[in-house]
PDB file of C-alpha atoms in Angstrom:
ATOM      1  CA  MET A   1      -4.809 -15.499 -22.802  1.00  0.00           C
ATOM      2  CA  SER A   2      -3.965 -12.568 -20.536  1.00  0.00           C
ATOM      3  CA  THR A   3      -0.913 -10.291 -20.745  1.00  0.00           C
ATOM      4  CA  ALA A   4       1.081  -9.870 -17.534  1.00  0.00           C
ATOM      5  CA  LEU A   5       4.348  -8.342 -16.310  1.00  0.00           C
ATOM      6  CA  GLY A   6       6.441 -10.559 -14.086  1.00  0.00           C
ATOM      7  CA  TYR A   7       9.680 -12.526 -13.744  1.00  0.00           C
ATOM      8  CA  ARG A   8      11.000 -16.059 -14.023  1.00  0.00           C
ATOM      9  CA  THR A   9      13.656 -15.710 -11.332  1.00  0.00           C
ATOM     10  CA  PHE A  10      14.242 -13.429  -8.358  1.00  0.00           C
ATOM     11  CA  GLY A  11      16.490 -10.456  -8.964  1.00  0.00           C
ATOM     12  CA  ALA A  12      16.682  -6.786  -9.924  1.00  0.00           C
ATOM     13  CA  ALA A  13      14.531  -4.967 -12.462  1.00  0.00           C
ATOM     14  CA  ASP A  14      16.349  -6.618 -15.350  1.00  0.00           C
ATOM     15  CA  VAL A  15      14.439  -9.858 -14.687  1.00  0.00           C
ATOM     16  CA  HIS A  16      11.115  -8.229 -15.668  1.00  0.00           C
ATOM     17  CA  GLU A  17       9.373  -9.569 -18.739  1.00  0.00           C
ATOM     18  CA  PHE A  18       5.955  -9.431 -20.344  1.00  0.00           C
ATOM     19  CA  PHE A  19       4.315 -12.744 -21.131  1.00  0.00           C
ATOM     20  CA  ASP A  20       0.901 -14.197 -21.898  1.00  0.00           C
ATOM     21  CA  ARG A  21      -0.712 -16.637 -19.498  1.00  0.00           C
ATOM     22  CA  PRO A  22      -3.987 -18.547 -19.672  1.00  0.00           C
ATOM     23  CA  VAL A  23      -6.894 -16.813 -17.955  1.00  0.00           C
ATOM     24  CA  PRO A  24      -6.968 -18.560 -14.555  1.00  0.00           C
ATOM     25  CA  SER A  25     -10.032 -20.270 -13.103  1.00  0.00           C
ATOM     26  CA  PRO A  26     -11.079 -19.301  -9.565  1.00  0.00           C
ATOM     27  CA  GLY A  27     -10.723 -21.834  -6.783  1.00  0.00           C
ATOM     28  CA  PRO A  28     -13.479 -22.363  -4.197  1.00  0.00           C
ATOM     29  CA  LEU A  29     -12.590 -19.194  -2.213  1.00  0.00           C
ATOM     30  CA  GLU A  30     -11.436 -17.004  -5.107  1.00  0.00           C
ATOM     31  CA  VAL A  31     -12.848 -14.594  -7.685  1.00  0.00           C
ATOM     32  CA  LEU A  32     -11.578 -14.025 -11.203  1.00  0.00           C
ATOM     33  CA  VAL A  33     -11.297 -10.311 -11.985  1.00  0.00           C
ATOM     34  CA  ARG A  34     -10.744  -8.327 -15.156  1.00  0.00           C
ATOM     35  CA  VAL A  35      -8.213  -5.818 -13.828  1.00  0.00           C
ATOM     36  CA  ALA A  36      -9.000  -2.152 -14.468  1.00  0.00           C
ATOM     37  CA  ALA A  37      -6.251  -0.692 -12.270  1.00  0.00           C
ATOM     38  CA  ALA A  38      -3.407  -1.945 -10.082  1.00  0.00           C
ATOM     39  CA  GLY A  39      -1.572  -0.116  -7.328  1.00  0.00           C
ATOM     40  CA  VAL A  40       2.232   0.070  -7.321  1.00  0.00           C
ATOM     41  CA  ASN A  41       3.927  -0.567  -3.982  1.00  0.00           C
ATOM     42  CA  PRO A  42       7.391  -1.105  -2.465  1.00  0.00           C
ATOM     43  CA  MET A  43       6.378  -4.668  -1.642  1.00  0.00           C
ATOM     44  CA  ASP A  44       6.192  -5.380  -5.381  1.00  0.00           C
ATOM     45  CA  HIS A  45       9.934  -5.003  -5.918  1.00  0.00           C
ATOM     46  CA  LYS A  46      10.747  -6.647  -2.575  1.00  0.00           C
ATOM     47  CA  LEU A  47       8.826  -9.746  -3.646  1.00  0.00           C
ATOM     48  CA  ARG A  48      10.564  -9.729  -7.034  1.00  0.00           C
ATOM     49  CA  SER A  49      13.957  -9.397  -5.358  1.00  0.00           C
ATOM     50  CA  GLY A  50      13.360 -12.467  -3.196  1.00  0.00           C
ATOM     51  CA  TYR A  51      13.565 -10.522   0.072  1.00  0.00           C
ATOM     52  CA  VAL A  52      10.341 -11.940   1.508  1.00  0.00           C
ATOM     53  CA  LEU A  53      10.391 -15.607   0.536  1.00  0.00           C
ATOM     54  CA  GLU A  54       7.927 -16.425   3.297  1.00  0.00           C
ATOM     55  CA  LEU A  55       5.331 -14.682   1.123  1.00  0.00           C
ATOM     56  CA  ASN A  56       6.218 -15.856  -2.378  1.00  0.00           C
ATOM     57  CA  GLY A  57       8.934 -18.487  -2.085  1.00  0.00           C
ATOM     58  CA  HIS A  58       6.305 -21.182  -2.669  1.00  0.00           C
ATOM     59  CA  VAL A  59       4.759 -19.520  -5.745  1.00  0.00           C
ATOM     60  CA  PRO A  60       5.791 -21.163  -9.041  1.00  0.00           C
ATOM     61  CA  PHE A  61       7.528 -19.129 -11.741  1.00  0.00           C
ATOM     62  CA  PRO A  62       6.771 -17.111 -13.699  1.00  0.00           C
ATOM     63  CA  GLN A  63       5.458 -14.857 -10.966  1.00  0.00           C
ATOM     64  CA  VAL A  64       3.393 -11.742 -11.733  1.00  0.00           C
ATOM     65  CA  LEU A  65       4.093  -8.418 -10.061  1.00  0.00           C
ATOM     66  CA  GLY A  66       1.555  -6.593  -7.911  1.00  0.00           C
ATOM     67  CA  MET A  67      -0.601  -7.198  -4.841  1.00  0.00           C
ATOM     68  CA  GLU A  68      -3.604  -4.868  -5.128  1.00  0.00           C
ATOM     69  CA  ALA A  69      -6.170  -4.312  -7.860  1.00  0.00           C
ATOM     70  CA  ALA A  70      -9.590  -3.049  -8.756  1.00  0.00           C
ATOM     71  CA  GLY A  71     -11.769  -4.364 -11.547  1.00  0.00           C
ATOM     72  CA  THR A  72     -14.845  -6.374 -12.466  1.00  0.00           C
ATOM     73  CA  ILE A  73     -15.626  -9.934 -11.411  1.00  0.00           C
ATOM     74  CA  LEU A  74     -15.724 -12.382 -14.318  1.00  0.00           C
ATOM     75  CA  ALA A  75     -16.283 -15.588 -12.311  1.00  0.00           C
ATOM     76  CA  VAL A  76     -16.641 -16.682  -8.686  1.00  0.00           C
ATOM     77  CA  GLY A  77     -15.535 -19.836  -6.897  1.00  0.00           C
ATOM     78  CA  GLU A  78     -18.076 -22.281  -5.515  1.00  0.00           C
ATOM     79  CA  GLU A  79     -17.807 -21.231  -1.868  1.00  0.00           C
ATOM     80  CA  VAL A  80     -17.720 -17.456  -2.416  1.00  0.00           C
ATOM     81  CA  THR A  81     -20.426 -15.420  -0.684  1.00  0.00           C
ATOM     82  CA  GLY A  82     -21.315 -11.738  -0.910  1.00  0.00           C
ATOM     83  CA  LEU A  83     -19.816 -11.249  -4.376  1.00  0.00           C
ATOM     84  CA  ALA A  84     -21.200 -11.900  -7.857  1.00  0.00           C
ATOM     85  CA  VAL A  85     -20.221 -11.766 -11.516  1.00  0.00           C
ATOM     86  CA  GLY A  86     -20.329  -8.169 -12.738  1.00  0.00           C
ATOM     87  CA  ASP A  87     -19.490  -6.585  -9.366  1.00  0.00           C
ATOM     88  CA  ARG A  88     -16.909  -3.793  -9.382  1.00  0.00           C
ATOM     89  CA  VAL A  89     -14.449  -4.739  -6.653  1.00  0.00           C
ATOM     90  CA  THR A  90     -11.100  -4.045  -5.052  1.00  0.00           C
ATOM     91  CA  GLY A  91      -8.932  -6.555  -3.257  1.00  0.00           C
ATOM     92  CA  PHE A  92      -5.645  -8.227  -2.387  1.00  0.00           C
ATOM     93  CA  ALA A  93      -4.047 -10.769  -4.740  1.00  0.00           C
ATOM     94  CA  LEU A  94      -3.169 -13.078  -1.859  1.00  0.00           C
ATOM     95  CA  THR A  95      -3.524 -16.024  -4.230  1.00  0.00           C
ATOM     96  CA  GLY A  96      -0.069 -15.371  -5.726  1.00  0.00           C
ATOM     97  CA  ALA A  97      -1.606 -14.473  -9.089  1.00  0.00           C
ATOM     98  CA  GLY A  98      -0.291 -10.874  -9.110  1.00  0.00           C
ATOM     99  CA  THR A  99      -2.058  -7.765 -10.373  1.00  0.00           C
ATOM    100  CA  TYR A 100       0.116  -6.297 -13.170  1.00  0.00           C
ATOM    101  CA  ALA A 101      -2.067  -8.314 -15.516  1.00  0.00           C
ATOM    102  CA  GLN A 102      -5.240  -8.074 -17.557  1.00  0.00           C
ATOM    103  CA  THR A 103      -6.923 -10.718 -15.401  1.00  0.00           C
ATOM    104  CA  THR A 104      -6.136 -12.114 -11.965  1.00  0.00           C
ATOM    105  CA  LEU A 105      -7.464 -14.062  -8.998  1.00  0.00           C
ATOM    106  CA  LEU A 106      -8.329 -12.350  -5.731  1.00  0.00           C
ATOM    107  CA  LEU A 107      -9.079 -14.051  -2.429  1.00  0.00           C
ATOM    108  CA  ALA A 108     -12.805 -13.501  -1.910  1.00  0.00           C
ATOM    109  CA  GLU A 109     -12.621 -12.751   1.814  1.00  0.00           C
ATOM    110  CA  SER A 110     -10.078 -10.029   1.001  1.00  0.00           C
ATOM    111  CA  THR A 111     -12.181  -8.508  -1.791  1.00  0.00           C
ATOM    112  CA  ALA A 112     -14.987  -5.959  -1.485  1.00  0.00           C
ATOM    113  CA  ARG A 113     -17.480  -4.237  -3.733  1.00  0.00           C
ATOM    114  CA  ILE A 114     -16.673  -0.608  -4.469  1.00  0.00           C
ATOM    115  CA  PRO A 115     -19.263   2.186  -4.526  1.00  0.00           C
ATOM    116  CA  ASP A 116     -20.490   3.388  -7.920  1.00  0.00           C
ATOM    117  CA  ALA A 117     -19.003   6.833  -7.271  1.00  0.00           C
ATOM    118  CA  LEU A 118     -15.476   5.480  -6.770  1.00  0.00           C
ATOM    119  CA  PRO A 119     -13.241   5.190  -9.864  1.00  0.00           C
ATOM    120  CA  GLU A 120     -11.194   2.018 -10.212  1.00  0.00           C
ATOM    121  CA  THR A 121      -7.923   3.961 -10.111  1.00  0.00           C
ATOM    122  CA  TRP A 122      -8.796   5.205  -6.623  1.00  0.00           C
ATOM    123  CA  ALA A 123     -10.135   1.824  -5.544  1.00  0.00           C
ATOM    124  CA  ALA A 124      -6.866   0.147  -6.577  1.00  0.00           C
ATOM    125  CA  THR A 125      -5.045   2.087  -3.853  1.00  0.00           C
ATOM    126  CA  ILE A 126      -7.262   0.814  -1.047  1.00  0.00           C
ATOM    127  CA  PRO A 127      -5.854  -2.659  -0.275  1.00  0.00           C
ATOM    128  CA  ILE A 128      -2.278  -1.634   0.524  1.00  0.00           C
ATOM    129  CA  ALA A 129      -1.966   2.082   1.270  1.00  0.00           C
ATOM    130  CA  GLY A 130      -5.504   2.663   2.477  1.00  0.00           C
ATOM    131  CA  THR A 131      -5.968  -0.320   4.762  1.00  0.00           C
ATOM    132  CA  THR A 132      -2.395  -0.188   6.066  1.00  0.00           C
ATOM    133  CA  ALA A 133      -3.028   3.347   7.314  1.00  0.00           C
ATOM    134  CA  LEU A 134      -6.344   2.277   8.807  1.00  0.00           C
ATOM    135  CA  ASP A 135      -4.779  -0.731  10.546  1.00  0.00           C
ATOM    136  CA  VAL A 136      -1.965   1.386  12.031  1.00  0.00           C
ATOM    137  CA  LEU A 137      -4.319   3.938  13.523  1.00  0.00           C
ATOM    138  CA  ASP A 138      -6.751   1.325  14.808  1.00  0.00           C
ATOM    139  CA  GLN A 139      -3.803  -0.470  16.413  1.00  0.00           C
ATOM    140  CA  LEU A 140      -2.572   2.690  18.130  1.00  0.00           C
ATOM    141  CA  ALA A 141      -6.089   3.761  19.184  1.00  0.00           C
ATOM    142  CA  LEU A 142      -4.954   7.312  19.964  1.00  0.00           C
ATOM    143  CA  PRO A 143      -7.407   9.789  21.498  1.00  0.00           C
ATOM    144  CA  ALA A 144      -8.241  13.066  19.774  1.00  0.00           C
ATOM    145  CA  GLY A 145      -5.545  15.647  20.408  1.00  0.00           C
ATOM    146  CA  ALA A 146      -2.707  13.095  20.619  1.00  0.00           C
ATOM    147  CA  SER A 147       0.491  13.773  18.677  1.00  0.00           C
ATOM    148  CA  LEU A 148       1.603  11.496  15.853  1.00  0.00           C
ATOM    149  CA  LEU A 149       4.910  11.463  13.983  1.00  0.00           C
ATOM    150  CA  VAL A 150       4.791   9.908  10.507  1.00  0.00           C
ATOM    151  CA  ASN A 151       8.313   9.121   9.322  1.00  0.00           C
ATOM    152  CA  GLY A 152       8.096   9.237   5.529  1.00  0.00           C
ATOM    153  CA  ILE A 153       4.816  11.071   5.133  1.00  0.00           C
ATOM    154  CA  GLY A 154       5.046  11.684   1.389  1.00  0.00           C
ATOM    155  CA  GLY A 155       4.312   8.193   0.056  1.00  0.00           C
ATOM    156  CA  GLY A 156       0.989   6.453  -0.431  1.00  0.00           C
ATOM    157  CA  VAL A 157       0.772   5.037   3.106  1.00  0.00           C
ATOM    158  CA  GLY A 158       2.090   8.217   4.717  1.00  0.00           C
ATOM    159  CA  ILE A 159      -0.396  10.483   2.988  1.00  0.00           C
ATOM    160  CA  ALA A 160      -3.269   8.156   3.871  1.00  0.00           C
ATOM    161  CA  LEU A 161      -2.073   8.040   7.484  1.00  0.00           C
ATOM    162  CA  ALA A 162      -1.995  11.825   7.689  1.00  0.00           C
ATOM    163  CA  GLN A 163      -5.544  12.185   6.365  1.00  0.00           C
ATOM    164  CA  ILE A 164      -7.144   9.484   8.510  1.00  0.00           C
ATOM    165  CA  ALA A 165      -5.253  10.793  11.561  1.00  0.00           C
ATOM    166  CA  ARG A 166      -6.513  14.310  10.837  1.00  0.00           C
ATOM    167  CA  ASP A 167     -10.016  12.895  10.557  1.00  0.00           C
ATOM    168  CA  ARG A 168      -9.603  11.457  14.054  1.00  0.00           C
ATOM    169  CA  GLY A 169      -8.434  14.760  15.516  1.00  0.00           C
ATOM    170  CA  LEU A 170      -4.754  13.860  15.881  1.00  0.00           C
ATOM    171  CA  VAL A 171      -1.909  16.386  15.633  1.00  0.00           C
ATOM    172  CA  VAL A 172       0.371  15.124  12.854  1.00  0.00           C
ATOM    173  CA  VAL A 173       4.016  15.890  12.121  1.00  0.00           C
ATOM    174  CA  GLY A 174       5.673  14.239   9.142  1.00  0.00           C
ATOM    175  CA  THR A 175       9.164  13.855   7.700  1.00  0.00           C
ATOM    176  CA  GLY A 176      10.075  13.697   4.039  1.00  0.00           C
ATOM    177  CA  SER A 177      12.076  15.220   1.211  1.00  0.00           C
ATOM    178  CA  ALA A 178      11.539  18.829   0.144  1.00  0.00           C
ATOM    179  CA  ALA A 179       9.617  17.671  -2.948  1.00  0.00           C
ATOM    180  CA  LYS A 180       6.934  16.171  -0.715  1.00  0.00           C
ATOM    181  CA  ARG A 181       6.367  19.208   1.527  1.00  0.00           C
ATOM    182  CA  ASP A 182       3.325  20.649  -0.244  1.00  0.00           C
ATOM    183  CA  ARG A 183       1.595  17.292  -0.505  1.00  0.00           C
ATOM    184  CA  ALA A 184       2.113  16.642   3.200  1.00  0.00           C
ATOM    185  CA  THR A 185       1.132  20.077   4.470  1.00  0.00           C
ATOM    186  CA  ALA A 186      -2.055  19.972   2.366  1.00  0.00           C
ATOM    187  CA  THR A 187      -3.265  17.300   4.787  1.00  0.00           C
ATOM    188  CA  GLY A 188      -2.811  19.718   7.692  1.00  0.00           C
ATOM    189  CA  ALA A 189       0.377  18.064   8.938  1.00  0.00           C
ATOM    190  CA  ALA A 190       3.447  19.974  10.085  1.00  0.00           C
ATOM    191  CA  PHE A 191       6.466  19.042   7.990  1.00  0.00           C
ATOM    192  CA  VAL A 192      10.150  18.487   8.753  1.00  0.00           C
ATOM    193  CA  GLU A 193      12.485  18.021   5.793  1.00  0.00           C
ATOM    194  CA  TYR A 194      14.883  15.190   6.517  1.00  0.00           C
ATOM    195  CA  THR A 195      17.686  16.523   4.292  1.00  0.00           C
ATOM    196  CA  ALA A 196      17.918  19.961   5.962  1.00  0.00           C
ATOM    197  CA  GLY A 197      20.117  19.314   8.975  1.00  0.00           C
ATOM    198  CA  ASP A 198      19.543  17.321  12.158  1.00  0.00           C
ATOM    199  CA  VAL A 199      16.026  15.984  11.660  1.00  0.00           C
ATOM    200  CA  VAL A 200      15.783  14.480  15.145  1.00  0.00           C
ATOM    201  CA  ALA A 201      16.717  17.778  16.785  1.00  0.00           C
ATOM    202  CA  ARG A 202      14.097  19.618  14.740  1.00  0.00           C
ATOM    203  CA  LEU A 203      11.493  17.017  15.646  1.00  0.00           C
ATOM    204  CA  ARG A 204      12.442  17.414  19.315  1.00  0.00           C
ATOM    205  CA  ALA A 205      11.728  21.107  18.899  1.00  0.00           C
ATOM    206  CA  GLN A 206       8.227  20.197  17.657  1.00  0.00           C
ATOM    207  CA  ALA A 207       7.628  17.800  20.576  1.00  0.00           C
ATOM    208  CA  PRO A 208      10.107  18.290  23.459  1.00  0.00           C
ATOM    209  CA  ASP A 209       8.510  15.454  25.463  1.00  0.00           C
ATOM    210  CA  GLY A 210       8.255  13.139  22.461  1.00  0.00           C
ATOM    211  CA  PHE A 211       5.269  12.026  20.400  1.00  0.00           C
ATOM    212  CA  ASP A 212       2.330  10.030  21.670  1.00  0.00           C
ATOM    213  CA  ALA A 213       2.978   7.670  18.761  1.00  0.00           C
ATOM    214  CA  VAL A 214       5.543   7.274  15.983  1.00  0.00           C
ATOM    215  CA  VAL A 215       4.752   5.490  12.722  1.00  0.00           C
ATOM    216  CA  ASP A 216       7.627   4.577  10.424  1.00  0.00           C
ATOM    217  CA  THR A 217       7.214   3.967   6.676  1.00  0.00           C
ATOM    218  CA  VAL A 218      10.931   4.158   5.807  1.00  0.00           C
ATOM    219  CA  GLY A 219      12.770   1.549   7.891  1.00  0.00           C
ATOM    220  CA  GLY A 220      16.490   1.032   8.344  1.00  0.00           C
ATOM    221  CA  ASP A 221      18.656   3.736   9.872  1.00  0.00           C
ATOM    222  CA  SER A 222      15.836   6.256   9.596  1.00  0.00           C
ATOM    223  CA  LEU A 223      13.635   4.077  11.802  1.00  0.00           C
ATOM    224  CA  ARG A 224      16.380   3.698  14.388  1.00  0.00           C
ATOM    225  CA  SER A 225      17.039   7.439  14.500  1.00  0.00           C
ATOM    226  CA  ILE A 226      13.429   8.430  15.190  1.00  0.00           C
ATOM    227  CA  ALA A 227      12.481   5.531  17.471  1.00  0.00           C
ATOM    228  CA  PRO A 228      13.480   7.360  20.701  1.00  0.00           C
ATOM    229  CA  LEU A 229      10.943  10.091  19.873  1.00  0.00           C
ATOM    230  CA  ALA A 230       8.072   7.790  20.873  1.00  0.00           C
ATOM    231  CA  THR A 231       6.983   8.455  24.456  1.00  0.00           C
ATOM    232  CA  LYS A 232       6.967   4.705  25.084  1.00  0.00           C
ATOM    233  CA  PRO A 233       8.240   1.737  23.062  1.00  0.00           C
ATOM    234  CA  ASP A 234       4.805   0.256  22.331  1.00  0.00           C
ATOM    235  CA  ALA A 235       3.830   3.553  20.713  1.00  0.00           C
ATOM    236  CA  LEU A 236       6.305   2.828  17.881  1.00  0.00           C
ATOM    237  CA  VAL A 237       4.897   1.052  14.799  1.00  0.00           C
ATOM    238  CA  SER A 238       6.609   0.250  11.509  1.00  0.00           C
ATOM    239  CA  VAL A 239       4.735  -0.659   8.355  1.00  0.00           C
ATOM    240  CA  GLY A 240       7.612  -2.499   6.702  1.00  0.00           C
ATOM    241  CA  ASP A 241      10.699  -3.077   8.866  1.00  0.00           C
ATOM    242  CA  PRO A 242      10.431  -6.050  11.252  1.00  0.00           C
ATOM    243  CA  SER A 243      13.559  -4.883  13.106  1.00  0.00           C
ATOM    244  CA  VAL A 244      11.259  -2.431  14.893  1.00  0.00           C
ATOM    245  CA  THR A 245      10.658  -5.186  17.450  1.00  0.00           C
ATOM    246  CA  GLU A 246      14.319  -4.938  18.479  1.00  0.00           C
ATOM    247  CA  LEU A 247      13.556  -1.346  19.476  1.00  0.00           C
ATOM    248  CA  GLY A 248      10.551  -2.346  21.569  1.00  0.00           C
ATOM    249  CA  GLY A 249       8.045  -1.402  18.906  1.00  0.00           C
ATOM    250  CA  ALA A 250       5.745  -3.461  16.704  1.00  0.00           C
ATOM    251  CA  THR A 251       4.942  -4.027  13.081  1.00  0.00           C
ATOM    252  CA  VAL A 252       1.456  -3.145  11.930  1.00  0.00           C
ATOM    253  CA  HIS A 253      -1.087  -5.904  12.510  1.00  0.00           C
ATOM    254  CA  ARG A 254      -2.676  -6.373   9.099  1.00  0.00           C
ATOM    255  CA  ARG A 255      -6.274  -7.576   8.805  1.00  0.00           C
ATOM    256  CA  LEU A 256      -6.660  -7.935   5.025  1.00  0.00           C
ATOM    257  CA  ASP A 257     -10.421  -8.374   5.302  1.00  0.00           C
ATOM    258  CA  ARG A 258     -13.476  -7.164   3.403  1.00  0.00           C
ATOM    259  CA  SER A 259     -14.604  -4.866   6.209  1.00  0.00           C
ATOM    260  CA  SER A 260     -11.372  -2.856   6.145  1.00  0.00           C
ATOM    261  CA  LEU A 261     -11.615  -2.384   2.378  1.00  0.00           C
ATOM    262  CA  GLU A 262     -15.196  -1.152   2.728  1.00  0.00           C
ATOM    263  CA  ARG A 263     -14.270   1.293   5.505  1.00  0.00           C
ATOM    264  CA  VAL A 264     -11.537   2.898   3.390  1.00  0.00           C
ATOM    265  CA  ALA A 265     -13.841   3.101   0.363  1.00  0.00           C
ATOM    266  CA  GLU A 266     -16.404   4.918   2.518  1.00  0.00           C
ATOM    267  CA  LEU A 267     -13.774   7.452   3.600  1.00  0.00           C
ATOM    268  CA  MET A 268     -12.912   8.128  -0.039  1.00  0.00           C
ATOM    269  CA  VAL A 269     -16.513   8.554  -1.149  1.00  0.00           C
ATOM    270  CA  ALA A 270     -17.150  10.880   1.796  1.00  0.00           C
ATOM    271  CA  GLY A 271     -14.265  13.112   0.687  1.00  0.00           C
ATOM    272  CA  ARG A 272     -12.234  12.393   3.813  1.00  0.00           C
ATOM    273  CA  LEU A 273      -9.454  10.449   2.085  1.00  0.00           C
ATOM    274  CA  ASP A 274      -7.761  11.278  -1.207  1.00  0.00           C
ATOM    275  CA  PRO A 275      -5.235   8.636  -2.345  1.00  0.00           C
ATOM    276  CA  ASN A 276      -3.092  11.387  -3.881  1.00  0.00           C
ATOM    277  CA  ILE A 277      -2.488   9.590  -7.162  1.00  0.00           C
ATOM    278  CA  THR A 278       0.374  11.505  -8.734  1.00  0.00           C
ATOM    279  CA  ALA A 279       0.624   9.499 -11.972  1.00  0.00           C
ATOM    280  CA  THR A 280      -1.013   6.642 -13.852  1.00  0.00           C
ATOM    281  CA  TYR A 281       0.737   4.358 -16.332  1.00  0.00           C
ATOM    282  CA  PRO A 282      -0.511   1.869 -18.918  1.00  0.00           C
ATOM    283  CA  LEU A 283       0.567  -1.732 -18.405  1.00  0.00           C
ATOM    284  CA  ALA A 284       3.156  -1.288 -21.174  1.00  0.00           C
ATOM    285  CA  ARG A 285       4.939   1.290 -18.974  1.00  0.00           C
ATOM    286  CA  ALA A 286       4.455  -0.435 -15.625  1.00  0.00           C
ATOM    287  CA  GLU A 287       8.208  -0.934 -15.263  1.00  0.00           C
ATOM    288  CA  GLU A 288       8.659   2.854 -15.185  1.00  0.00           C
ATOM    289  CA  ALA A 289       6.199   3.169 -12.335  1.00  0.00           C
ATOM    290  CA  LEU A 290       7.837   0.410 -10.311  1.00  0.00           C
ATOM    291  CA  ALA A 291      11.308   1.863 -10.945  1.00  0.00           C
ATOM    292  CA  LEU A 292      10.176   5.191  -9.504  1.00  0.00           C
ATOM    293  CA  VAL A 293       8.768   3.503  -6.411  1.00  0.00           C
ATOM    294  CA  GLU A 294      11.912   1.401  -6.039  1.00  0.00           C
ATOM    295  CA  SER A 295      14.066   4.546  -6.209  1.00  0.00           C
ATOM    296  CA  GLY A 296      12.341   5.896  -3.112  1.00  0.00           C
ATOM    297  CA  HIS A 297      11.506   9.160  -4.869  1.00  0.00           C
ATOM    298  CA  ALA A 298       7.859   8.513  -5.694  1.00  0.00           C
ATOM    299  CA  SER A 299       5.481  11.043  -4.193  1.00  0.00           C
ATOM    300  CA  GLY A 300       1.929  10.048  -3.381  1.00  0.00           C
ATOM    301  CA  LYS A 301       0.544   6.959  -5.102  1.00  0.00           C
ATOM    302  CA  LEU A 302       1.290   5.478  -8.538  1.00  0.00           C
ATOM    303  CA  VAL A 303      -1.294   3.367 -10.352  1.00  0.00           C
ATOM    304  CA  ILE A 304      -1.279   1.173 -13.467  1.00  0.00           C
ATOM    305  CA  ASP A 305      -4.419   1.931 -15.470  1.00  0.00           C
ATOM    306  CA  MET A 306      -5.404  -1.089 -17.581  1.00  0.00           C
ATOM    307  CA  ARG A 307      -8.466   0.508 -19.154  1.00  0.00           C
ATOM    308  CA  PRO A 308      -8.385   1.159 -22.936  1.00  0.00           C
TER     309      PRO A 308
END
């Protein structure tokens, strides 16, 4: 049996419960992984709340929280290539098996080996925050010297965006709360606090002609307020709010493949990307980590560390 944190019905945090489930067997295109670490993301509570039924409305209850993990392969499905029992890996739980659990199933084509030098806690941040940032910047394909506004720079995706953008020679400006200033400016980004007056006016002062691209990680009214700062509509990308298309922008085109995972791992090992893990929690306290992310006040990246 394997201990997991999940829910038997959609709802708020009060539907969480720990339960034991049989260790699953991998299907033909899956790998069974002993989870060492799992990343905590806004999508986790959105899935639990039933806001994205197109992703998990078909998954039987009880459902397990979490979408990204790092660990060691215990078994591989018949048609899996490039991975073997004993490999240290990171990947997406696109099987519906969740990752706030001692064992889980990962889709093999969305799972990659991790370098020996990379700890599992870092590797667990790659599938969501790391590859989302990579996908955004590949999608925008900005030349060196271009200006980039990151709306909500202090979270896991925002911090990764700032670092990869810096690595590509972009000029980054980010918005966030005062508590996230130091973390953002450490990446080399200019920072505009969104609670200190008219944020749009202060961003206009930074870029009177607008930004070559605007990336939103916040959504809602915040997205709508900063959208006009993009020099052209197709230079506006949101990582989580599909209403961006109503503004002429686009959502990030996610690839979810092994190559993207490997590219982010290489950036980490080379010292060019730090996931900015601000806290780790044991599985027994995973609800605390998710509550902090759900509050919108988490800074950097939170990780559940399953190791003894």
